[in-house]
Short mmCIF file of C-alpha atoms in Angstrom, two decimals:
data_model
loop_
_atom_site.label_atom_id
_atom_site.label_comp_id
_atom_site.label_asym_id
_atom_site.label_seq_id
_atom_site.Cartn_x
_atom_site.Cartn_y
_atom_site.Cartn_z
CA UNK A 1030 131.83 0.60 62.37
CA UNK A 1031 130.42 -2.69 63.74
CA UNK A 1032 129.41 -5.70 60.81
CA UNK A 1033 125.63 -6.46 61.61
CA UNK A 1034 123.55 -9.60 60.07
CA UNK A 1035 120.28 -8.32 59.19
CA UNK A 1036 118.70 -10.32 62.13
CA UNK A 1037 121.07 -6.97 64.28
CA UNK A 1038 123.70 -10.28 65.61
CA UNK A 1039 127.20 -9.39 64.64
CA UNK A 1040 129.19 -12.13 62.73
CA UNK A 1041 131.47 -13.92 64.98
CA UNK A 1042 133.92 -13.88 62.06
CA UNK A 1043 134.69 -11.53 59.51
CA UNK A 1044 134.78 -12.35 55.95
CA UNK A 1045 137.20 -10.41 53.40
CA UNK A 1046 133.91 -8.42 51.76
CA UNK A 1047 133.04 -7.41 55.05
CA UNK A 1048 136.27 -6.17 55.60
CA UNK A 1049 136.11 -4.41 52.86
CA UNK A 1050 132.82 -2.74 53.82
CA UNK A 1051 134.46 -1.74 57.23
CA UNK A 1052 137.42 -0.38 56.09
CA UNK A 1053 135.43 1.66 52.87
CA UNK A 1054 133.31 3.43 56.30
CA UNK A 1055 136.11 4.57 57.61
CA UNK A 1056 137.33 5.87 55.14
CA UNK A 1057 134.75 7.62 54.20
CA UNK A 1058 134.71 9.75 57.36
CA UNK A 1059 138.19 10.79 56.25
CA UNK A 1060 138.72 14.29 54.26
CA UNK A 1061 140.20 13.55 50.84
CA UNK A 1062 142.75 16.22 49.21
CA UNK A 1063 141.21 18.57 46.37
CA UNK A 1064 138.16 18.07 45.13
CA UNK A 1065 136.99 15.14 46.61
CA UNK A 1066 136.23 16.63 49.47
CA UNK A 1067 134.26 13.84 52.02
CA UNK A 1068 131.64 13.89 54.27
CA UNK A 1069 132.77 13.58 57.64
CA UNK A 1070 129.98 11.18 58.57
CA UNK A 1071 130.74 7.77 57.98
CA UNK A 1072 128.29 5.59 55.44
CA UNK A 1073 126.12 3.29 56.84
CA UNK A 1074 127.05 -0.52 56.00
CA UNK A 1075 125.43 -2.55 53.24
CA UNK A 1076 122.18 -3.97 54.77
CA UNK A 1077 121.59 -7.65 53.68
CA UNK A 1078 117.93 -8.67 52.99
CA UNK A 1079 116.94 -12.64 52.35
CA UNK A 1080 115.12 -12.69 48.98
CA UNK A 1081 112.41 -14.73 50.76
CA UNK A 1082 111.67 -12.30 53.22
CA UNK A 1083 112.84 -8.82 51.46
CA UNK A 1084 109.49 -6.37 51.02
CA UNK A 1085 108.93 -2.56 50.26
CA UNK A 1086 109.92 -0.81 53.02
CA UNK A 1087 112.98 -2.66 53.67
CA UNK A 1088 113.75 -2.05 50.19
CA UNK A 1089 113.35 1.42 50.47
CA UNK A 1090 116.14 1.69 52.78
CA UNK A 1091 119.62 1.41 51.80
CA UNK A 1092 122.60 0.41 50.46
CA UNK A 1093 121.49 -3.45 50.93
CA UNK A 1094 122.37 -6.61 48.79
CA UNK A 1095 119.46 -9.24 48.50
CA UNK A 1096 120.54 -12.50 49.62
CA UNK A 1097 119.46 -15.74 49.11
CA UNK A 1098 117.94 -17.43 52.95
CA UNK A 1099 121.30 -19.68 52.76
CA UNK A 1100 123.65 -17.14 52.40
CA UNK A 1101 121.74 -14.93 54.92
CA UNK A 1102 124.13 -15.71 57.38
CA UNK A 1103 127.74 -15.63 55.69
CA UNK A 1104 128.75 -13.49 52.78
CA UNK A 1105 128.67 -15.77 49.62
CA UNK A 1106 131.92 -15.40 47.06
CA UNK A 1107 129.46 -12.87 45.13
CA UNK A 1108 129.00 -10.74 48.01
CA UNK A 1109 132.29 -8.40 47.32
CA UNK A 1110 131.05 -7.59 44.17
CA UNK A 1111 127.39 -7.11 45.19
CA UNK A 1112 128.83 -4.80 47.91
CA UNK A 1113 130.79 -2.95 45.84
CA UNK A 1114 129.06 -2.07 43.02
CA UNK A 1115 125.98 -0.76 45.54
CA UNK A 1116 128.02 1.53 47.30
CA UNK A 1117 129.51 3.01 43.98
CA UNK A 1118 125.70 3.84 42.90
CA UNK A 1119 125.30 6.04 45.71
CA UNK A 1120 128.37 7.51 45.63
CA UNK A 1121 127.40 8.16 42.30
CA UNK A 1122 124.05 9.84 43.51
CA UNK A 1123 125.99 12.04 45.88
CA UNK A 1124 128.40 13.12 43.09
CA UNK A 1125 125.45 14.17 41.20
CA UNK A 1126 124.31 15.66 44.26
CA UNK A 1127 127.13 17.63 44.33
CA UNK A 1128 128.15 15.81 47.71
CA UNK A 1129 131.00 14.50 47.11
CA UNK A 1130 132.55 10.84 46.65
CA UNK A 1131 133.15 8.63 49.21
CA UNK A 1132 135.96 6.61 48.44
CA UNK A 1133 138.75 4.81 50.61
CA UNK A 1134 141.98 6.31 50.09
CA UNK A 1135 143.91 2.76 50.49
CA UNK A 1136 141.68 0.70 48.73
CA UNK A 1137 141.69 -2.94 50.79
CA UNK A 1138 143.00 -6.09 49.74
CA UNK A 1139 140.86 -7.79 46.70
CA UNK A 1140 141.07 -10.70 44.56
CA UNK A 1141 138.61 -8.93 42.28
CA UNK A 1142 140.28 -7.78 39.07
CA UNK A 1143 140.36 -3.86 37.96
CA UNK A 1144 140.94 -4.31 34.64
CA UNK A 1145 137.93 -5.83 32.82
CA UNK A 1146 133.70 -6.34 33.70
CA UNK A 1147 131.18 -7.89 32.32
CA UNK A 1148 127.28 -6.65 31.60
CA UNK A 1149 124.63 -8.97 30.91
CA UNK A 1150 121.34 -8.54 29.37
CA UNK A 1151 118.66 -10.89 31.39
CA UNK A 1152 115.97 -11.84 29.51
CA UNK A 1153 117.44 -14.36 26.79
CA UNK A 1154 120.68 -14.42 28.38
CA UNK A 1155 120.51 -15.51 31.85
CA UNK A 1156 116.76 -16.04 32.53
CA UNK A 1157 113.87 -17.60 29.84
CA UNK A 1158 110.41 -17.06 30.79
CA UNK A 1159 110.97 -16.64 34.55
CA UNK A 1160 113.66 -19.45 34.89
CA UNK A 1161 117.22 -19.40 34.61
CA UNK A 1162 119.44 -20.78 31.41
CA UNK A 1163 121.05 -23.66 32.89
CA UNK A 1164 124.54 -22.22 31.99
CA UNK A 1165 123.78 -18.84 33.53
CA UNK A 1166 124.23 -20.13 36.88
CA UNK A 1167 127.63 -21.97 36.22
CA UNK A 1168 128.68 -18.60 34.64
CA UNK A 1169 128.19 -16.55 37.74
CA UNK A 1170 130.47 -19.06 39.63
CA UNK A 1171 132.72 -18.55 37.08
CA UNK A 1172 132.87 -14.54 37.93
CA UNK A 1173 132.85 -15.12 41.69
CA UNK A 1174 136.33 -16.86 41.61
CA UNK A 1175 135.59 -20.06 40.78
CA UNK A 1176 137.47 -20.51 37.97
CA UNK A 1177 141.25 -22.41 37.07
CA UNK A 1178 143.01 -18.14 37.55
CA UNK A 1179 141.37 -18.26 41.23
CA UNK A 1180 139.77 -14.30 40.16
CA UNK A 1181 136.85 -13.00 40.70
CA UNK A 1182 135.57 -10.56 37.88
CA UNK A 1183 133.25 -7.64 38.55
CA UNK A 1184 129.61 -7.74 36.92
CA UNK A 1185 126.06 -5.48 36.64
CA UNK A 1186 122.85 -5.96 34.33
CA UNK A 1187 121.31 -3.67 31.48
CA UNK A 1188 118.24 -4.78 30.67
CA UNK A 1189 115.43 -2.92 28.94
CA UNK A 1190 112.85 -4.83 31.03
CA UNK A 1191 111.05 -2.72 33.33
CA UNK A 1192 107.21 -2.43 34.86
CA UNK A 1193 109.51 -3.11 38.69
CA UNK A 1194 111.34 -1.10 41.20
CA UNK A 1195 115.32 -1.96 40.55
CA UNK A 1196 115.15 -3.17 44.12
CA UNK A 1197 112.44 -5.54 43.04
CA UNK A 1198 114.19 -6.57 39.97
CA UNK A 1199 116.97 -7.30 42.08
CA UNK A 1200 115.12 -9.73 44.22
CA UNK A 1201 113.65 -11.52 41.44
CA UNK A 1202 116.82 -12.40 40.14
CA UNK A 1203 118.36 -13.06 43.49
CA UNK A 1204 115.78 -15.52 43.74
CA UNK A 1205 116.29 -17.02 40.45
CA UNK A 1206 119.47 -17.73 40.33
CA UNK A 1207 120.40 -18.23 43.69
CA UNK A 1208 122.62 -15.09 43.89
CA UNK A 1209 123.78 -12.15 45.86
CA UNK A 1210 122.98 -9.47 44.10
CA UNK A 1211 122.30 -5.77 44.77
CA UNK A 1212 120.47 -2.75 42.99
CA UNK A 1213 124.15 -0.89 42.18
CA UNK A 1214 124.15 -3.55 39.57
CA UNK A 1215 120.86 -2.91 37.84
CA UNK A 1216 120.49 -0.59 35.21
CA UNK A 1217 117.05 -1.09 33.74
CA UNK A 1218 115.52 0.93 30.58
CA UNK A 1219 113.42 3.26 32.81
CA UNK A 1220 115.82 4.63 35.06
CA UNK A 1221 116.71 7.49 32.81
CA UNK A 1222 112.96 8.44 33.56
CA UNK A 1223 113.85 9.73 36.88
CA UNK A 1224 115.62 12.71 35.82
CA UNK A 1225 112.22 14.02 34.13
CA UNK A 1226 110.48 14.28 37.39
CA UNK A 1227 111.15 17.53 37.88
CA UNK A 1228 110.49 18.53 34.46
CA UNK A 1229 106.58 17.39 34.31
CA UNK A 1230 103.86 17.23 36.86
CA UNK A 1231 101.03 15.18 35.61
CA UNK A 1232 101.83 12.44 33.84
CA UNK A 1233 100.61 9.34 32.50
CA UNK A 1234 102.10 6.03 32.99
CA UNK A 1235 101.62 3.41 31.04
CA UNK A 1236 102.35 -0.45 30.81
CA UNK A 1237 103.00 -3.39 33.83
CA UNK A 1238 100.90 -5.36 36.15
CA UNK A 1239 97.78 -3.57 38.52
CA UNK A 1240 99.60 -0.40 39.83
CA UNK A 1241 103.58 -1.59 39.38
CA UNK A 1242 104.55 1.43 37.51
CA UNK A 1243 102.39 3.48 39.24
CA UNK A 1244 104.45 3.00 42.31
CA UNK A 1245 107.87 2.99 40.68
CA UNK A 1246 107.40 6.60 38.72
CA UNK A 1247 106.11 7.83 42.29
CA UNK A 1248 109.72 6.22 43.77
CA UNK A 1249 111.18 8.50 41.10
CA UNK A 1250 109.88 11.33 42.26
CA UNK A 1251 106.79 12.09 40.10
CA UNK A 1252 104.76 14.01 41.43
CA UNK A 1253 101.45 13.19 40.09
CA UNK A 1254 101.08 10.15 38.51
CA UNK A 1255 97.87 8.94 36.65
CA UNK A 1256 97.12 5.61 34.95
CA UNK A 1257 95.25 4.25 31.95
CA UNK A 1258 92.75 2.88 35.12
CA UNK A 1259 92.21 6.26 36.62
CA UNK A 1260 91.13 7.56 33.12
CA UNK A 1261 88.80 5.09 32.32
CA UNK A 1262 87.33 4.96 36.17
CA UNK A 1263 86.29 8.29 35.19
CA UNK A 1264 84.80 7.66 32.15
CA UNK A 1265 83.82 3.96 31.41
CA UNK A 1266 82.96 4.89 27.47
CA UNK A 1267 86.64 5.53 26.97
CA UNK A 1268 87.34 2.01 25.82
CA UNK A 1269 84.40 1.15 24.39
CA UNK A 1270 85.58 -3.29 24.54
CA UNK A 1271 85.98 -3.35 28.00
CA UNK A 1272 85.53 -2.76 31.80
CA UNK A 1273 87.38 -2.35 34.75
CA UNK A 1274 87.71 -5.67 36.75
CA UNK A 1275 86.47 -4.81 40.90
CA UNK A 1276 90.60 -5.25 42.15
CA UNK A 1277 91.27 -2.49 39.35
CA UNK A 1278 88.51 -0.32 39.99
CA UNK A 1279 89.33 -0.20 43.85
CA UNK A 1280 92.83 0.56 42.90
CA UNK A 1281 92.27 3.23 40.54
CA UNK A 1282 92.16 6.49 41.42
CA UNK A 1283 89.11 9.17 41.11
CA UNK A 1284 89.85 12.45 39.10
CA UNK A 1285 88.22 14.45 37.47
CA UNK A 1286 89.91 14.52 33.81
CA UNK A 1287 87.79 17.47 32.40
CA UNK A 1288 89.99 19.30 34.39
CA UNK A 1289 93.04 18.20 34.45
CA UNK A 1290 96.31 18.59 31.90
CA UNK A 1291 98.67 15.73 31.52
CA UNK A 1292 101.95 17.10 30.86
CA UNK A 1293 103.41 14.36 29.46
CA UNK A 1294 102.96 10.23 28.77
CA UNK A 1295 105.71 8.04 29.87
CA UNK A 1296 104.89 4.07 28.91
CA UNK A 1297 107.22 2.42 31.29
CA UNK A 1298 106.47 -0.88 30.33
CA UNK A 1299 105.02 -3.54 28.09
CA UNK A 1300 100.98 -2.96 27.60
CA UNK A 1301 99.03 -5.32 29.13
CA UNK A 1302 95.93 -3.84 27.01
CA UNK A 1303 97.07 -2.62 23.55
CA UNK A 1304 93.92 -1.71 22.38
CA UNK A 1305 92.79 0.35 25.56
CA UNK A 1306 96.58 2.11 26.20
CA UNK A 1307 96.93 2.91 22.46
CA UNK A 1308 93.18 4.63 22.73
CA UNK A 1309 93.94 6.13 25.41
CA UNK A 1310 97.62 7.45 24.35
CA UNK A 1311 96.08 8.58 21.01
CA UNK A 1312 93.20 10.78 22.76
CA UNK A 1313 95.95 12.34 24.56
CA UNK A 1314 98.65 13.08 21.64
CA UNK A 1315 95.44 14.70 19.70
CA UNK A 1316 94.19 16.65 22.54
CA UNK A 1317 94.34 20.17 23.16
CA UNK A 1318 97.32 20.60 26.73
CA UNK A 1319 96.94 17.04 27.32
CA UNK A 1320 93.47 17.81 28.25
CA UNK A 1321 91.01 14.39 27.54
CA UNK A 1322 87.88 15.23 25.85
CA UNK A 1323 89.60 17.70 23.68
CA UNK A 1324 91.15 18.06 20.03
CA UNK A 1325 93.50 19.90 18.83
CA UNK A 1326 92.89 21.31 15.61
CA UNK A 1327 96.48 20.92 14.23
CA UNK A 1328 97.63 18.00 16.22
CA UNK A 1329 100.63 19.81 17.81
CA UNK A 1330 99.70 20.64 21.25
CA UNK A 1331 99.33 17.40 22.66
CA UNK A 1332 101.94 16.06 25.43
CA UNK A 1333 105.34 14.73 24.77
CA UNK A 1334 105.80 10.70 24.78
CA UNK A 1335 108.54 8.93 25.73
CA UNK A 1336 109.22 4.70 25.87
CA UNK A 1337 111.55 2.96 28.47
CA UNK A 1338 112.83 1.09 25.15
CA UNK A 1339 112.50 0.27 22.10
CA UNK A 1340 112.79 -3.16 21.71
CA UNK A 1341 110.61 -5.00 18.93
CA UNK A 1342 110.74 -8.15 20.01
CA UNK A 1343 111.79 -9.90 22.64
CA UNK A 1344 112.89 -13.87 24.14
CA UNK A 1345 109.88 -15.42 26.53
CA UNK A 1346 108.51 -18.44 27.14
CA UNK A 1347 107.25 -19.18 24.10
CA UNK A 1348 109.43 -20.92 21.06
CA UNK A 1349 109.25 -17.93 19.52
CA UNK A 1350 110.01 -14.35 20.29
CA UNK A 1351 106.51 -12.33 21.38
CA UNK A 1352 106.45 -8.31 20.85
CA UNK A 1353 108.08 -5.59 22.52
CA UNK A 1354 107.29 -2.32 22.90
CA UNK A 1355 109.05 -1.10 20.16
CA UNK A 1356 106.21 -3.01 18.61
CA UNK A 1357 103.78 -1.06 20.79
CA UNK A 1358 105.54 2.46 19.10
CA UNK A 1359 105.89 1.32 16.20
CA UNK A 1360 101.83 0.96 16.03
CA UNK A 1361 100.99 3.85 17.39
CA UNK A 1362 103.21 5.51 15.20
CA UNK A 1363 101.42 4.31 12.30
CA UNK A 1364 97.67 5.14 14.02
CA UNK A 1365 98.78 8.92 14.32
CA UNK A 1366 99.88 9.14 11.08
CA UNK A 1367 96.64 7.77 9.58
CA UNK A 1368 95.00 9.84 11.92
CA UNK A 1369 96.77 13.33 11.83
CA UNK A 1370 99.03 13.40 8.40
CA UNK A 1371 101.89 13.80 10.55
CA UNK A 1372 105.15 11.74 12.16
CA UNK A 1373 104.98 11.39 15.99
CA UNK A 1374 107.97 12.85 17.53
CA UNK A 1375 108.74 10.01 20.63
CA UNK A 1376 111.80 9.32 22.76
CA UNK A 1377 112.60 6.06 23.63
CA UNK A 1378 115.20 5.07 26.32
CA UNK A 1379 117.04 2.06 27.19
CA UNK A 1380 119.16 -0.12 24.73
CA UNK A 1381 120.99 0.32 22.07
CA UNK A 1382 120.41 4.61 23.07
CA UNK A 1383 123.79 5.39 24.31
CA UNK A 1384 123.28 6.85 27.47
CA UNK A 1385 122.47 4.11 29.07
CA UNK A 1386 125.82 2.45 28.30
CA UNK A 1387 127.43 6.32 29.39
CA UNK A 1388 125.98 5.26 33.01
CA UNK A 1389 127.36 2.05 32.95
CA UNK A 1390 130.99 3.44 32.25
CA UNK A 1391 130.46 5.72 35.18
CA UNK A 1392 129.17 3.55 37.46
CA UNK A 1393 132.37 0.99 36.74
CA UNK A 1394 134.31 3.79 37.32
CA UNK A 1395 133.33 5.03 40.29
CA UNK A 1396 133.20 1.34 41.32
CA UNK A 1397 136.94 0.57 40.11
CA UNK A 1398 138.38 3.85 42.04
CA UNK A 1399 136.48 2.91 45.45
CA UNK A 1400 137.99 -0.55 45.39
CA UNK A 1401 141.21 0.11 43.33
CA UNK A 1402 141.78 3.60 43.91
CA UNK A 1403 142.13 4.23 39.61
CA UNK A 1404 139.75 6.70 38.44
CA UNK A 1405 139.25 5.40 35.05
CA UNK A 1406 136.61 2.66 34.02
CA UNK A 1407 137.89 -1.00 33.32
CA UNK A 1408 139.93 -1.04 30.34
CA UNK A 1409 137.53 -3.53 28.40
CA UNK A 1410 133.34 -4.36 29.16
CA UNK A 1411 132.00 -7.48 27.82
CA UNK A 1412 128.59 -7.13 26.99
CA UNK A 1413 126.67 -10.24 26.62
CA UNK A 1414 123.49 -10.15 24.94
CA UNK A 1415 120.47 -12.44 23.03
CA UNK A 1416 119.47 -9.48 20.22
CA UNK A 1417 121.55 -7.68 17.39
CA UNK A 1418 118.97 -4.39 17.02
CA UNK A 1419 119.38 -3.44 20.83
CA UNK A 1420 122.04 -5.29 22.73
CA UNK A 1421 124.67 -5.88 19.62
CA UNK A 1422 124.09 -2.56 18.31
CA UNK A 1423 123.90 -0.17 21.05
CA UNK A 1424 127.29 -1.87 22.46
CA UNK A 1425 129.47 -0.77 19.19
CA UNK A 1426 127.64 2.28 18.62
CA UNK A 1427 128.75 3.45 21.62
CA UNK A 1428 132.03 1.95 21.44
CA UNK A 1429 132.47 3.53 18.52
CA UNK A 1430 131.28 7.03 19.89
CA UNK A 1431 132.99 9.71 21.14
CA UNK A 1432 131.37 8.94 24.52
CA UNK A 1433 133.48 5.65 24.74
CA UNK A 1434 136.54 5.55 27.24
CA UNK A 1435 137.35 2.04 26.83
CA UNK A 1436 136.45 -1.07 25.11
CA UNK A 1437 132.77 -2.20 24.70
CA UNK A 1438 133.37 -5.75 23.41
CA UNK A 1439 130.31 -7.20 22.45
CA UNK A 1440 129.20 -10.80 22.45
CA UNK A 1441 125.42 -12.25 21.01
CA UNK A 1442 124.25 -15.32 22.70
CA UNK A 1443 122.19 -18.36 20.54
CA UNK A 1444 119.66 -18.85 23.49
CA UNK A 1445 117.20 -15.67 23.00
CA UNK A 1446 115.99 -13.66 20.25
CA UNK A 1447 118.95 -14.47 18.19
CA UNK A 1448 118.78 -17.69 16.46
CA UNK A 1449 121.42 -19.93 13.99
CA UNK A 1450 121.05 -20.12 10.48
CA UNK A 1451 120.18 -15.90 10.75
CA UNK A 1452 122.33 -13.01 9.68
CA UNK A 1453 122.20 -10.27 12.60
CA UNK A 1454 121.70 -7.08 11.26
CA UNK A 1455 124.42 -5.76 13.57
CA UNK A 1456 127.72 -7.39 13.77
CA UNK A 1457 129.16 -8.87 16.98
CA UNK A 1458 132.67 -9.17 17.95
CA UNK A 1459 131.88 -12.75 19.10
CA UNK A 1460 128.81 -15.51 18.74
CA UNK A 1461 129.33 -18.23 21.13
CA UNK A 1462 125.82 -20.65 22.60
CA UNK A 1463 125.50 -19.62 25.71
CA UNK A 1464 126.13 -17.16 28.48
CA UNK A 1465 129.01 -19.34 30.28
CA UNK A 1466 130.60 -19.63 26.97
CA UNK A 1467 130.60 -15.72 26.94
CA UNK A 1468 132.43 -15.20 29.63
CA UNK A 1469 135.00 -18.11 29.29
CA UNK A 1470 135.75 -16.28 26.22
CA UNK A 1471 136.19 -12.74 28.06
CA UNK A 1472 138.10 -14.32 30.79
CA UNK A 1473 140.72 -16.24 28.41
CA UNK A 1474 141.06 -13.27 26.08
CA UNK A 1475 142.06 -10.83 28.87
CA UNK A 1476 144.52 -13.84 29.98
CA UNK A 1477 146.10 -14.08 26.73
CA UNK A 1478 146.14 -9.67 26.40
CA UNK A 1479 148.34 -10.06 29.77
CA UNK A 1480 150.62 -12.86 28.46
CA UNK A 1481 151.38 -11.18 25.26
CA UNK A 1482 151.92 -7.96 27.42
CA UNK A 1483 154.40 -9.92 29.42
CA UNK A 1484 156.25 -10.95 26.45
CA UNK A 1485 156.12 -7.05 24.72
CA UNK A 1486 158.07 -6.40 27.65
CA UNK A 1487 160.69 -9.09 27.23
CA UNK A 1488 158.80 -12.17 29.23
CA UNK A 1489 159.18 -15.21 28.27
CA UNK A 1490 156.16 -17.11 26.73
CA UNK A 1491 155.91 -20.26 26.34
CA UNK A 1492 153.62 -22.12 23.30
CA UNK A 1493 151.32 -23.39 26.01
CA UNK A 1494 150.44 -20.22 27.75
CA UNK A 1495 149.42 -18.30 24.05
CA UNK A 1496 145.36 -18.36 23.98
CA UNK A 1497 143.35 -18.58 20.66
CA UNK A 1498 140.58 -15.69 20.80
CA UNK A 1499 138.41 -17.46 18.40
CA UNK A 1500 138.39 -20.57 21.20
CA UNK A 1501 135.70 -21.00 24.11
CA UNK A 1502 136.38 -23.73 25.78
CA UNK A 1503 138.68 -25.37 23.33
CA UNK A 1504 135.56 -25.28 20.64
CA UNK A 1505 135.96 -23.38 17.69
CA UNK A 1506 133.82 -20.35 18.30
CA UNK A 1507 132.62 -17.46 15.63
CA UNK A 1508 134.32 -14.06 15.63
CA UNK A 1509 132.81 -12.16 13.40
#
C-alpha cells in the first residue's frame, strides 16, 4: 500500500517507520495459522494530522499520529513508536471484537527494544500547569534513540486526567512538547467508562469545560447523555446560588426531568461547580429511579455513581497541590451520610485501580508481538509518576497481583505532588528529581541486567561496563 502525507503527496523517500507501516499492511492481508486468523483486507495506514491544524472530524477517523507542523512532512525519530503503539490499540479493539489480530508475521527491522517500556503520568511529571517540565522534553529524546546505546525505547501515558477525547489529549500534548504522539499511547482514567455504555441509557455526566464530556461519553457510545446544565435549564431553582450564563443556556439541552429516569451518574471529570454538581448528584442518589423531584424513602433506589479517579489532590499551577476529585467523593461521601445514615457505595476508575494497569500490559503486548513477533508484554515497565496514593501505589499493587505478567518498576518524581523532606505513604522502588532522571535510571538498569546476563553465561565483564542501580547520572540517587 502506497505511504501518503496527509496533504495526499507521497514521500519521495521512505523512512524506516514508514516501512514499517507498509510492510505491517501487508501483512495484515495475509492469513495467519490457528487462531489468529486475519482479515483479508489490508489496514489502512496511520494518517498523520499537524497539531496546529488537527480538529474533530479528522480526529474521528483513524489510526493517525498528531504531528507537530515541522515534522508534518518527514517522520520524526518518535514516529515508529507513535505508529506502533496506535495500530496495536486497534488491533486490540478488533481482538475484543472478536476480529482477529492483525499482526505481521516477519516483524520488520527495528532499533526499538522489546524488552522494556516506559509509562508516564503527565500532570506533575512531564507537563505543570499547561507547560512542559524542562527535563521532560530532553527525556523523550532520550527514548527516541538519542541516547550514548543508539536505542530507541517504547513509551504510552496513564493519566487520570480526563474532561477530553484521548484524541484531544493527544494533541494537547503533541503540542506541548513538540512530539509525535498518537492516541494508542493514551490511557486516560475514563476510558474504562466506555464499556458501561451498553449497560445504562440515561446518564448523567458530570465535570469539564461547557459540553467537553458531554461529547466524549457520546464518542463512547452513550446513548443519552444529560448534564448538570440540562437539569438546571429545566428548573432554574435547582441551585438556588446561581444561573446559567447565555453560552451555557444555548448549549444546554431542553428535557423534561419530571419524566425522565437517569440510570446512572458518571462524573468524568473535575467539577467546575462543586456546590451546584454535588446538589445536583445528591438529589439524584436520594431520589426515587433516578427520577429528580423525588425521594426515596430509604435512600436505596437512587442510581449507581461512578468517578474517572480518585485522586485527592493533584500538581497545577499553583505552588501547591489544588483538589482532585477524590476530594470531590470524598465530600459527597460525607453529605450522604449526614443526610441518609448510610455509606455511599461509588466506583472510581483510573489510578492506582488495577485495571487500568491490566490494559496497559495488554496493549504492550499486543504492541511487542506486532513489531517483535513475541506474544508476551516487555519483561519490565517503568512507571514514572509525581504521587505515592495513585501512581506509586497502584504500580506495586498490581505488580504485586496476580494480574501481573512482568515487572511494574515504579519510580516517584520530586516535581509534582510529591515533595522532599515527606515520607510517601507508598514506597517506590526509586526517587530520583525529575522525569529525565527516571528514565536514565531505567535505561542504565536494563543495561547493566544484560551485562550481568552476559557474564551468567560465561561473558566476560569488565569493571567499567558493571552499572550501579542506585546511580542516575553518576549522582547518588534514592532506592528505597
Amino acid at each position: 500500500m502506497s505511504l501518503w502525507s496527509e496533504q495526499g503527496t507521497k514521500p519521495k523517500h521512505a523512512s524506516k517507520a514508514q516501512l514499517w507501516e507498509s510492510s505491517l499492511q501487508r501483512e495484515a492481508s495475509k492469513l495467519a495459522d490457528g487462531k489468529d486468523l486475519l482479515s483479508p483486507q489490508p489496514r489502512p495506514t496511520v494518517r498523520r494530522l499537524s497539531s496546529a491544524t488537527a480538529n474533530l472530524k479528522g480526529l474521528s477517523i483513524g489510526p493517525h499520529v498528531i504531528v507537530p507542523p515541522k515534522h508534518i512532512h518527514a517522520p520524526s525519530d518518535a514516529h515508529e513508536t507513535a505508529a506502533a503503539l496506535e495500530l496495536a490499540k486497534h488491533h486490540l479493539k478488533d481482538t475484543d471484537s472478536s476480529e482477529g489480530i492483525a499482526a505481521p508475521s516477519t516483524p520488520p527491522e527495528t532499533t526499538t527494544t522489546d524488552t522494556y517500556a516506559f509509562a508516564f503520568d503527565i500532570d506533575g511529571v512531564l507537563i505543570r500547569g499547561g507547560r512542559p517540565i524542562p527535563e521532560a522534553i530532553e527525556a523523550m529524546k532520550v527514548l527516541n534513540g538519542q541516547n550514548e546505546y543508539g536505542i530507541k525505547v517504547p513509551y504510552i501515558f496513564l493519566t487520570n486526567g480526563g474532561g477530553k477525547t484521548e484524541q484531544e489529549r493527544c494533541v494537547d500534548l503533541s503540542r506541548q512538547l513538540e512530539l509525535e504522539i498518537s492516541p494508542g499511547q493514551f490511557i486516560c482514567g475514563h476510558t474504562p467508562m466506555r464499556e458501561m455504555a451498553q449497560k445504562y441509557k440515561t446518564v448523567l455526566v458530570v465535570g469539564g469545560e461547557g459540553e467537553k464530556c458531554r461529547l466524549v461519553a457520546e464518542g463512547y457510545g452513550f446513548r443519552d447523555v444529560v448534564t448538570p446544565g440540562d437539569i438546571m435549564k429545566d428548573n432554574d431553582r435547582t441551585t438556588p446560588f446561581r444561573r446559567l450564563t447565555d453560552q451555557e443556556t444555548q448549549d444546554s439541552r431542553v428535557r423534561n426531568f419530571g419524566e425522565t429516569e437517569i440510570e446512572a451518574i458518571f462524573v468524568f471529570a473535575d467539577s467546575r461547580h462543586w456546590g451546584d454538581d454535588q446538589q445536583i448528584i445528591i438529589d439524584l442518589l436520594t431520589s426515587k429511579n433516578g427520577r429528580l423531584g423525588t425521594r426515596s424513602e430509604n435512600y436505596d433506589e437512587g442510581p449507581p455513581i461512578y468517578f474517572s479517579h480518585n485522586d485527592l489532590i493533584w500538581s497545577a499551577a499553583h505552588e501547591h497541590t489544588r483538589l482532585g476529585m477524590g476530594a470531590l467523593r470524598s465530600s459527597l461521601e460525607a453529605i450522604y451520610k449526614s443526610i441518609t445514615g448510610k455509606d455511599l457505595v461509588s466506583t472510581a476508575f483510573g489510578k492506582p485501580q488495577l485495571g487500568t494497569f491490566q490494559f496497559a500490559t495488554r496493549l504492550l503486548q499486543q504492541w511487542r508481538k506486532d513489531t517483535h513477533g513475541i506474544n508476551k508484554p516487555p519483561e519490565t515497565v517503568y512507571f514514572v509518576g509525581d504521587t505515592p496514593e495513585s501512581d506509586i501505589r497502584g504500580t506495586n499493587e498490581f505488580n504485586e497481583s496476580k494480574l501481573s505478567e512482568n515487572d511494574w518498576y515504579s519510580i516517584l518524581v520530586r516535581t509534582g505532588v510529591f515533595k522532599e523532606g515527606t515520607k510517601p505513604r507508598y514506597t517506590p522502588r526509586m526517587t530520583v528529581d525529575n522525569v529525565l532522571d527516571a528514565v536514565n535510571h531505567g535505561i542504565k538498569r536494563e543495561r547493566s541486567k544484560a551485562f550481568k546476563a552476559q557474564a551468567t553465561k560465561g561473558s566476560a565483564l569488565t569493571s567499567e561496563e558493571v552499572i550501579d542501580e542506585h546511580v542516575v547520572d553518576g549522582v547518588a540517587a534514592n532506592e528505597e
